[in-house]
Every structure is written in C-alpha cells, then in structure tokens.
Amino acid sequence: MKAFVHLGMHKTGTSSVQESYARQAPAGFFYPTGRGANLNVDARLLFEEDTICAQIPDVLRHGQEVLPQLRRTAEESLLRQFSESPCDKVILSAERFTYMSRPAVERFRDFLDRHFDETTFFAYIRDPISFVKSSFQERLKSGADKIRFQADYPGYQARFEKFEDIFGRDRIGYRLFSRETLEGGDVVRDLAHWLGSSYRAGDVQTTNEGLSIEAIALLYTYARHRPQAVDDPTRKNQGHKALIAVLSEFGSGKWHLDSSVLDKILTDIAEDCAWMNARLDAPLVLTDIETPNPISDGASLEAIALRAFPDLREHLAARLSATEVRRLPELAAKVDFLRAIS
C-alpha cells in the first residue's frame, strides 16, 4: 500500500479537505477517519508523548490510566480501515502532524514503514501575512483576549524541517496556497489533482469561513470586557458557539495590519520565509492589501467595535424577530435580551 500524507498546515483549507474526503475520497484513493475526519487526536494518541496526550478530553475526564486503551483503540481502528480499504492508495490528513515533536515524527515514520510500502508528503503553504491574520482570527474565535501576533507566526522551518530530516527532502512536496493558482480555485480539488486524481466541485465541503472586521472587533471587545463568565463549561461553550454563529453573519469590512506592525512581523520572520522560499516554485507574498481599517492594537479594534454596535443591534433584533418562541421562559429570555441591547 502507498500512503499519501497531507501535512495540513493551518489556514490552508485543511478542514475542507478532511470533511470533503471523509464524505467522498478522490477517485482511486481511500480516506480513513478517526475521531472525525481530522486525524489530530489519533496522531496524538499514536505518536506523541503522554504529557501531550494529557490534554485530550477523555484523558482530562478520566485520568492517565485510560491512555493505553485509547492508544490501542485508535491504532486498531486505523489498521482495520487499512485492511478493509478498497484501494491501495491511502490519504492521511491532520493539522497535528506539523506540530509533532521530532521523536513523535520518528514514531510516525516507524508506523508508516510497518504498514505502507511507500510514503509521500504534501503540504500547502500560506503567505505569512495572511496566515498571521487568519491565525489571529481563529485565536479570537477560541476565546483569546490579547493581541500577540508573535503567537500567529507561521514557523515554516519548525513545522517541516523535521520531516525533511527524517523522511528525506525529496519526499516532501510543497505548494503555495493561493486561490488564483489552485485547481478551480479550490484546495480540495487541487490536492486531488496533485495526487493524480480528480474531484467533483459539487462534493466539496466548505468550512471555517472568515469573519468581517466588524465581527473580529466585536469578538475581541467582548473577550476583553465580557461580564462574569458562566461557571458551567458546557453552557459557556454553547454560548460562545452561538456568539460566533451570530457574528459570522454580521459585517463585511476588511482589515490590514498597520505598517509598524507589518514591518516588525516581516523583520521577525525574514529567515523563516527565506527557508520556505527556497522550497517553493513561486515566492511568498510579503505584503498586505490596504483597507480602510488598519489594525495596530486593541484600541483600534475597540474603536471599530463601538462604531459597529448600532448595526449589530439591528442585526440581532432582526435575527431575534425571525425566531419562533414556543415556551414562556424562552419568551421572557428574549424580552430580557431586547431590553439589554436597547
């Protein structure tokens, strides 16, 4: 069997690839799943250290003693799928792969060598500035309340050099993630084409759409100044998801990094970008598209949030008016909500 490993760098359409291929793999290929379409948790269990696995929800709930069984279950599930595969070409995809430690990548190599005759790696590379902006947005969606763009640097060399050292440079393929050059403007179809197959546009699953600058500003401001947090973790998580869902439909503005911030980022990552450029057919883009909304710090986001609030109030009222109420407690809650935003 042959393994085709998708080194799913964040913010390169990886979730869309995974969700699409889990539903319908490219012709001639098999796509195994773990705890969902993304093999992130499985990669942790099979290859990473106990300290890393300690953050897996089942381990947090039940303790380290469940870890051996979780590891066995993950491996047995994948091996069963390999044995039942109708094809001899298997696609493995996870964002976690590029975050694994060198010893974990070596364990990954041993696993692949045991079960496959040949392994090839595929990685899409996003331009650093668009990566930083998109990563920052995802951190906000996860509840972050600070602007620390250093946490959003792409870290190309740290992600991929260990794979080159362990598997060989010639087995790692890199391609720039650009809508203008992707097959059909879509990474799902482009990867299938890169693998030597094809993919119908109608089978593509789209995920993780971006937020407007108004939504980003409001999300940041809420995280910074929100009232007392809800104690119940389940309710807190549900409420945050609902907030993201509402804001994903609000606003349309774009944003760019203020020149002072942009210059610092480019200085910080210059060597890393040079390392990556040496492996790409086309150079990374090191600029940002100017918009009416330059962002430099939290104050600039909070100012946008204040300007956007009247439109948000109308958006929420319209959304609320379209919601049916079937029980009196629901009615009371919605009236209270209208009072709060009036």
Coordinates of N, CA and C in Angstrom, one line a residue, residues 92 123 147 226-227 248 275 314 320 339:
L92 N -3.8 10.3 4.4 CA -3.8 10.6 5.9 C -3.7 12.1 6.0
A123 N 2.2 19.3 1.2 CA 1.9 20.5 2.2 C 1.6 21.7 1.4
I147 N -3.9 40.7 21.9 CA -3.2 40.7 20.6 C -1.8 40.4 20.7
R226 N -16.0 41.2 28.7 CA -17.3 40.4 29.0 C -17.6 40.4 30.5
P227 N -18.9 40.2 30.8 CA -19.3 40.1 32.2 C -18.8 38.8 32.8
S248 N -20.7 35.6 12.6 CA -20.3 35.2 11.2 C -21.2 35.7 10.1
W275 N 13.9 30.4 4.2 CA 14.0 29.0 4.3 C 12.8 28.4 3.4
E314 N -29.3 46.2 15.3 CA -30.3 46.0 14.3 C -30.2 44.5 13.8
L320 N -33.6 38.0 16.0 CA -34.5 37.6 17.1 C -35.9 37.5 16.6
R339 N -34.3 44.1 26.0 CA -34.1 45.2 27.0 C -32.6 45.5 27.1

